[in-house]
XYZ file of N, CA and C in Angstrom:
348
model
N 0.829 -1.189 0.000
C 0.000 0.000 0.000
C 0.876 1.255 0.000
N 2.045 1.148 0.595
C 2.961 2.284 0.628
C 3.377 2.681 -0.790
N 3.564 1.701 -1.656
C 3.929 1.984 -3.044
C 2.813 2.745 -3.751
N 1.577 2.413 -3.420
C 0.447 3.120 -4.027
C 0.435 4.580 -3.595
N 0.749 4.835 -2.333
C 0.790 6.222 -1.853
C 1.930 6.994 -2.503
N 3.068 6.327 -2.707
C 4.197 6.980 -3.363
C 3.830 7.302 -4.812
N 3.197 6.356 -5.489
C 2.762 6.599 -6.867
C 1.760 7.744 -6.916
N 0.877 7.788 -5.949
C -0.104 8.868 -5.882
C 0.590 10.216 -5.694
N 1.569 10.268 -4.791
C 2.275 11.521 -4.522
C 3.050 11.998 -5.751
N 3.706 11.080 -6.436
C 4.451 11.449 -7.637
C 3.495 11.945 -8.720
N 2.390 11.251 -8.897
C 1.412 11.659 -9.899
C 0.821 13.021 -9.568
N 0.583 13.263 -8.297
C 0.042 14.556 -7.893
C 1.066 15.663 -8.144
N 2.340 15.359 -7.922
C 3.385 16.349 -8.192
C 3.432 16.688 -9.684
N 3.287 15.684 -10.531
C 3.263 15.923 -11.976
C 2.059 16.773 -12.340
N 0.928 16.467 -11.741
C -0.292 17.231 -12.013
C -0.133 18.679 -11.560
N 0.502 18.902 -10.433
C 0.736 20.258 -9.945
C 1.680 21.004 -10.883
N 2.657 20.310 -11.420
C 3.558 20.925 -12.395
C 2.771 21.373 -13.624
N 1.812 20.573 -14.039
C 0.957 20.974 -15.159
C 0.194 22.251 -14.835
N -0.179 22.419 -13.585
C -0.904 23.635 -13.193
C -0.020 24.857 -13.381
N 1.243 24.737 -13.006
C 2.145 25.868 -13.186
C 2.425 26.135 -14.656
N 2.335 25.103 -15.472
C 2.549 25.281 -16.900
C 1.404 26.052 -17.540
N 0.220 26.036 -16.949
C -0.905 26.764 -17.522
C -0.698 28.266 -17.427
N 0.193 28.710 -16.547
C 0.473 30.148 -16.427
C 1.435 30.619 -17.513
N 2.107 29.682 -18.178
C 3.060 30.048 -19.231
C 2.308 30.477 -20.484
N 2.924 31.323 -21.291
C 2.272 31.724 -22.542
C 1.993 30.508 -23.427
N 0.864 30.541 -24.057
C 0.449 29.430 -24.905
C 0.520 29.884 -26.352
N 1.125 29.089 -27.186
C 1.226 29.450 -28.597
C -0.029 29.075 -29.365
N -0.345 29.869 -30.336
C -1.460 29.581 -31.232
C -0.938 29.667 -32.656
N -1.608 29.016 -33.573
C -1.121 28.987 -34.950
C -1.395 30.311 -35.658
N -0.580 30.588 -36.666
C -0.720 31.826 -37.436
C -2.049 31.859 -38.186
N -2.493 30.695 -38.660
C -3.764 30.638 -39.389
C -4.925 31.027 -38.482
N -4.895 30.535 -37.248
C -5.958 30.875 -36.302
C -5.967 32.371 -36.007
N -4.774 32.937 -35.809
C -4.686 34.374 -35.529
C -5.175 35.178 -36.732
N -4.770 34.767 -37.922
C -5.183 35.479 -39.136
C -6.707 35.434 -39.293
N -7.297 34.259 -39.099
C -8.752 34.124 -39.238
C -9.485 34.957 -38.189
N -8.998 34.932 -36.962
C -9.638 35.716 -35.895
C -9.461 37.211 -36.144
N -8.294 37.613 -36.642
C -8.060 39.033 -36.943
C -8.978 39.514 -38.065
N -9.169 38.674 -39.077
C -10.086 39.034 -40.156
C -11.517 39.166 -39.642
N -11.911 38.250 -38.763
C -13.253 38.330 -38.182
C -13.401 39.592 -37.338
N -12.339 39.937 -36.602
C -12.369 41.150 -35.779
C -12.473 42.383 -36.658
N -11.730 42.417 -37.758
C -11.784 43.573 -38.657
C -13.108 43.644 -39.410
N -13.739 42.505 -39.633
C -15.054 42.512 -40.264
C -16.074 43.177 -39.349
N -15.973 42.887 -38.059
C -16.888 43.482 -37.082
C -16.570 44.955 -36.875
N -15.264 45.278 -36.809
C -14.822 46.649 -36.547
C -13.829 47.065 -37.637
N -14.306 47.554 -38.782
C -13.407 47.856 -39.897
C -12.457 49.024 -39.631
N -12.729 49.864 -38.654
C -11.854 50.997 -38.359
C -10.621 50.595 -37.549
N -10.602 49.365 -37.054
C -9.488 48.881 -36.227
C -8.275 48.619 -37.122
N -7.101 49.169 -36.776
C -5.892 48.913 -37.578
C -5.533 47.424 -37.568
N -4.845 46.987 -38.612
C -4.502 45.572 -38.759
C -3.656 45.068 -37.592
N -2.666 45.874 -37.151
C -1.818 45.451 -36.030
C -2.632 45.250 -34.761
N -3.551 46.157 -34.503
C -4.391 46.043 -33.307
C -5.316 44.839 -33.406
N -5.829 44.573 -34.615
C -6.707 43.412 -34.809
C -5.938 42.114 -34.593
N -4.705 42.078 -35.090
C -3.877 40.876 -34.909
C -3.549 40.672 -33.433
N -3.180 41.748 -32.739
C -2.863 41.630 -31.312
C -4.090 41.205 -30.519
N -5.226 41.774 -30.844
C -6.470 41.431 -30.151
C -6.833 39.964 -30.399
N -6.656 39.515 -31.639
C -6.950 38.126 -31.984
C -6.010 37.172 -31.252
N -4.712 37.495 -31.222
C -3.738 36.634 -30.535
C -4.038 36.562 -29.040
N -4.355 37.708 -28.442
C -4.690 37.719 -27.009
C -5.928 36.879 -26.733
N -6.928 37.026 -27.575
C -8.172 36.264 -27.407
C -7.913 34.766 -27.505
N -7.155 34.344 -28.523
C -6.895 32.922 -28.722
C -6.021 32.347 -27.613
N -5.038 33.108 -27.138
C -4.206 32.638 -26.027
C -5.032 32.475 -24.758
N -5.912 33.426 -24.511
C -6.778 33.337 -23.332
C -7.691 32.108 -23.423
N -8.220 31.872 -24.606
C -9.094 30.722 -24.819
C -8.327 29.413 -24.601
N -7.117 29.343 -25.149
C -6.294 28.140 -24.984
C -5.906 27.946 -23.522
N -5.558 29.026 -22.826
C -5.188 28.937 -21.418
C -6.366 28.440 -20.577
N -7.574 28.877 -20.909
C -8.738 28.412 -20.148
C -8.970 26.925 -20.391
N -8.682 26.456 -21.599
C -8.788 25.012 -21.861
C -7.808 24.234 -20.991
N -6.579 24.738 -20.893
C -5.589 24.065 -20.055
C -5.989 24.101 -18.587
N -6.613 25.192 -18.172
C -7.066 25.283 -16.785
C -8.146 24.242 -16.516
N -9.067 24.074 -17.457
C -10.101 23.049 -17.295
C -9.486 21.658 -17.286
N -8.490 21.442 -18.137
C -7.812 20.148 -18.158
C -7.144 19.876 -16.820
N -6.442 20.873 -16.284
C -5.806 20.701 -14.984
C -6.843 20.452 -13.904
N -7.945 21.163 -13.944
C -9.004 20.978 -12.948
C -9.552 19.555 -13.003
N -9.725 19.037 -14.205
C -10.211 17.661 -14.343
C -9.204 16.678 -13.760
N -7.915 16.898 -14.054
C -6.891 16.028 -13.474
C -6.891 16.131 -11.949
N -7.042 17.320 -11.433
C -7.050 17.510 -9.989
C -8.211 16.761 -9.345
N -9.370 16.837 -9.957
C -10.531 16.107 -9.425
C -10.282 14.607 -9.477
N -9.746 14.130 -10.596
C -9.471 12.699 -10.713
C -8.447 12.230 -9.680
N -7.386 13.007 -9.477
C -6.381 12.613 -8.489
C -6.958 12.687 -7.076
N -7.840 13.646 -6.832
C -8.509 13.712 -5.531
C -9.359 12.476 -5.282
N -10.096 12.054 -6.312
C -10.901 10.838 -6.179
C -10.021 9.602 -5.998
N -8.903 9.560 -6.721
C -7.974 8.442 -6.559
C -7.397 8.420 -5.142
N -7.034 9.588 -4.616
C -6.522 9.661 -3.250
C -7.558 9.214 -2.235
N -8.800 9.621 -2.431
C -9.886 9.198 -1.544
C -10.076 7.685 -1.611
N -10.008 7.138 -2.816
C -10.126 5.695 -2.981
C -8.984 4.961 -2.278
N -7.753 5.444 -2.444
C -6.608 4.816 -1.773
C -6.738 4.911 -0.255
N -7.227 6.050 0.230
C -7.437 6.218 1.665
C -8.476 5.218 2.172
N -9.551 5.037 1.416
C -10.589 4.077 1.798
C -10.028 2.658 1.811
N -9.244 2.312 0.795
C -8.633 0.978 0.763
C -7.681 0.764 1.940
N -6.912 1.788 2.275
C -5.971 1.666 3.398
C -6.726 1.452 4.709
N -7.826 2.165 4.899
C -8.624 1.983 6.119
C -9.227 0.584 6.179
N -9.743 0.099 5.055
C -10.315 -1.255 5.029
C -9.239 -2.293 5.294
N -8.060 -2.103 4.709
C -6.973 -3.049 4.928
C -6.552 -3.053 6.396
N -6.501 -1.887 7.021
C -6.140 -1.814 8.437
C -7.181 -2.537 9.289
N -8.465 -2.373 8.964
C -9.516 -3.075 9.719
C -9.410 -4.581 9.544
N -9.142 -5.023 8.326
C -9.015 -6.468 8.073
C -7.810 -7.034 8.813
N -6.683 -6.292 8.805
C -5.501 -6.763 9.529
C -5.754 -6.824 11.024
N -6.472 -5.844 11.571
C -6.800 -5.862 12.992
C -7.705 -7.049 13.315
N -8.673 -7.322 12.468
C -9.566 -8.470 12.673
C -8.795 -9.777 12.572
N -7.856 -9.841 11.637
C -7.028 -11.029 11.486
C -6.172 -11.263 12.730
N -5.600 -10.197 13.280
C -4.816 -10.335 14.517
C -5.694 -10.784 15.675
N -6.911 -10.237 15.756
C -7.830 -10.623 16.832
C -8.202 -12.090 16.712
N -8.520 -12.545 15.504
C -8.870 -13.953 15.302
C -7.675 -14.862 15.548
N -6.485 -14.397 15.164
C -5.280 -15.195 15.404
C -5.025 -15.342 16.899
N -5.241 -14.257 17.642
C -5.068 -14.326 19.098
C -6.112 -15.256 19.714
N -7.339 -15.228 19.231
C -8.381 -16.136 19.734
C -8.022 -17.588 19.431
N -7.476 -17.813 18.259
C -7.096 -19.170 17.857
C -5.974 -19.703 18.740
N -4.988 -18.836 19.054
C -3.866 -19.263 19.886
C -4.279 -19.464 21.334
N -5.263 -18.718 21.809
C -5.718 -18.844 23.186
C -6.725 -19.956 23.386
N -7.221 -20.531 22.308
C -8.237 -21.596 22.423
C -7.589 -22.858 22.993
N -8.317 -23.570 23.850
C -7.778 -24.851 24.386
C -7.590 -25.877 23.256
N -6.619 -26.745 23.412
C -6.258 -27.726 22.398
C -7.401 -28.696 22.091
N -8.166 -29.090 23.100
C -9.211 -30.084 22.888
C -10.418 -29.495 22.128
N -10.565 -28.159 22.129
C -11.695 -27.580 21.396
C -11.384 -27.384 19.917
N -10.097 -27.503 19.546
C -9.700 -27.361 18.154
C -9.871 -28.735 17.498
N -10.648 -28.774 16.398
C -11.019 -30.034 15.773
C -9.935 -30.576 14.985
C-alpha cells in the first residue's frame, strides 16, 4: 500500500507541475490568428490591422489557457478521487488486519481439545 501512496504523490506532483505550466504563454497557430483578426476587422473595420492581430492573438491565447485550466481541474478532481479511494482501501486493509490479529489471538488462546 505504501507503493500506491508513493505513486499517488508522484502523480500529484506531476499534475501540480501541469498547473504551473498553464500560467506560461500558450502558442497559437498563425492561421488561427489570421482568421480571428479578419473576423475582428469585419466586425470593426476601423481597427488597424496590427491592433486586430494583437487582439486576436490575445483572445486565442486566453481561450487556450482556459482550456488548459479546465484540463488541470479535471486532473485535480481525478487525483482527488484516486486519493480518496486509496485512503478508503488503506482503512479497510487496516480493519481487516486488525480483525485477522484478533482472530489469530483467539485461535492461539483456544484450548487444544476444542480445536477439531
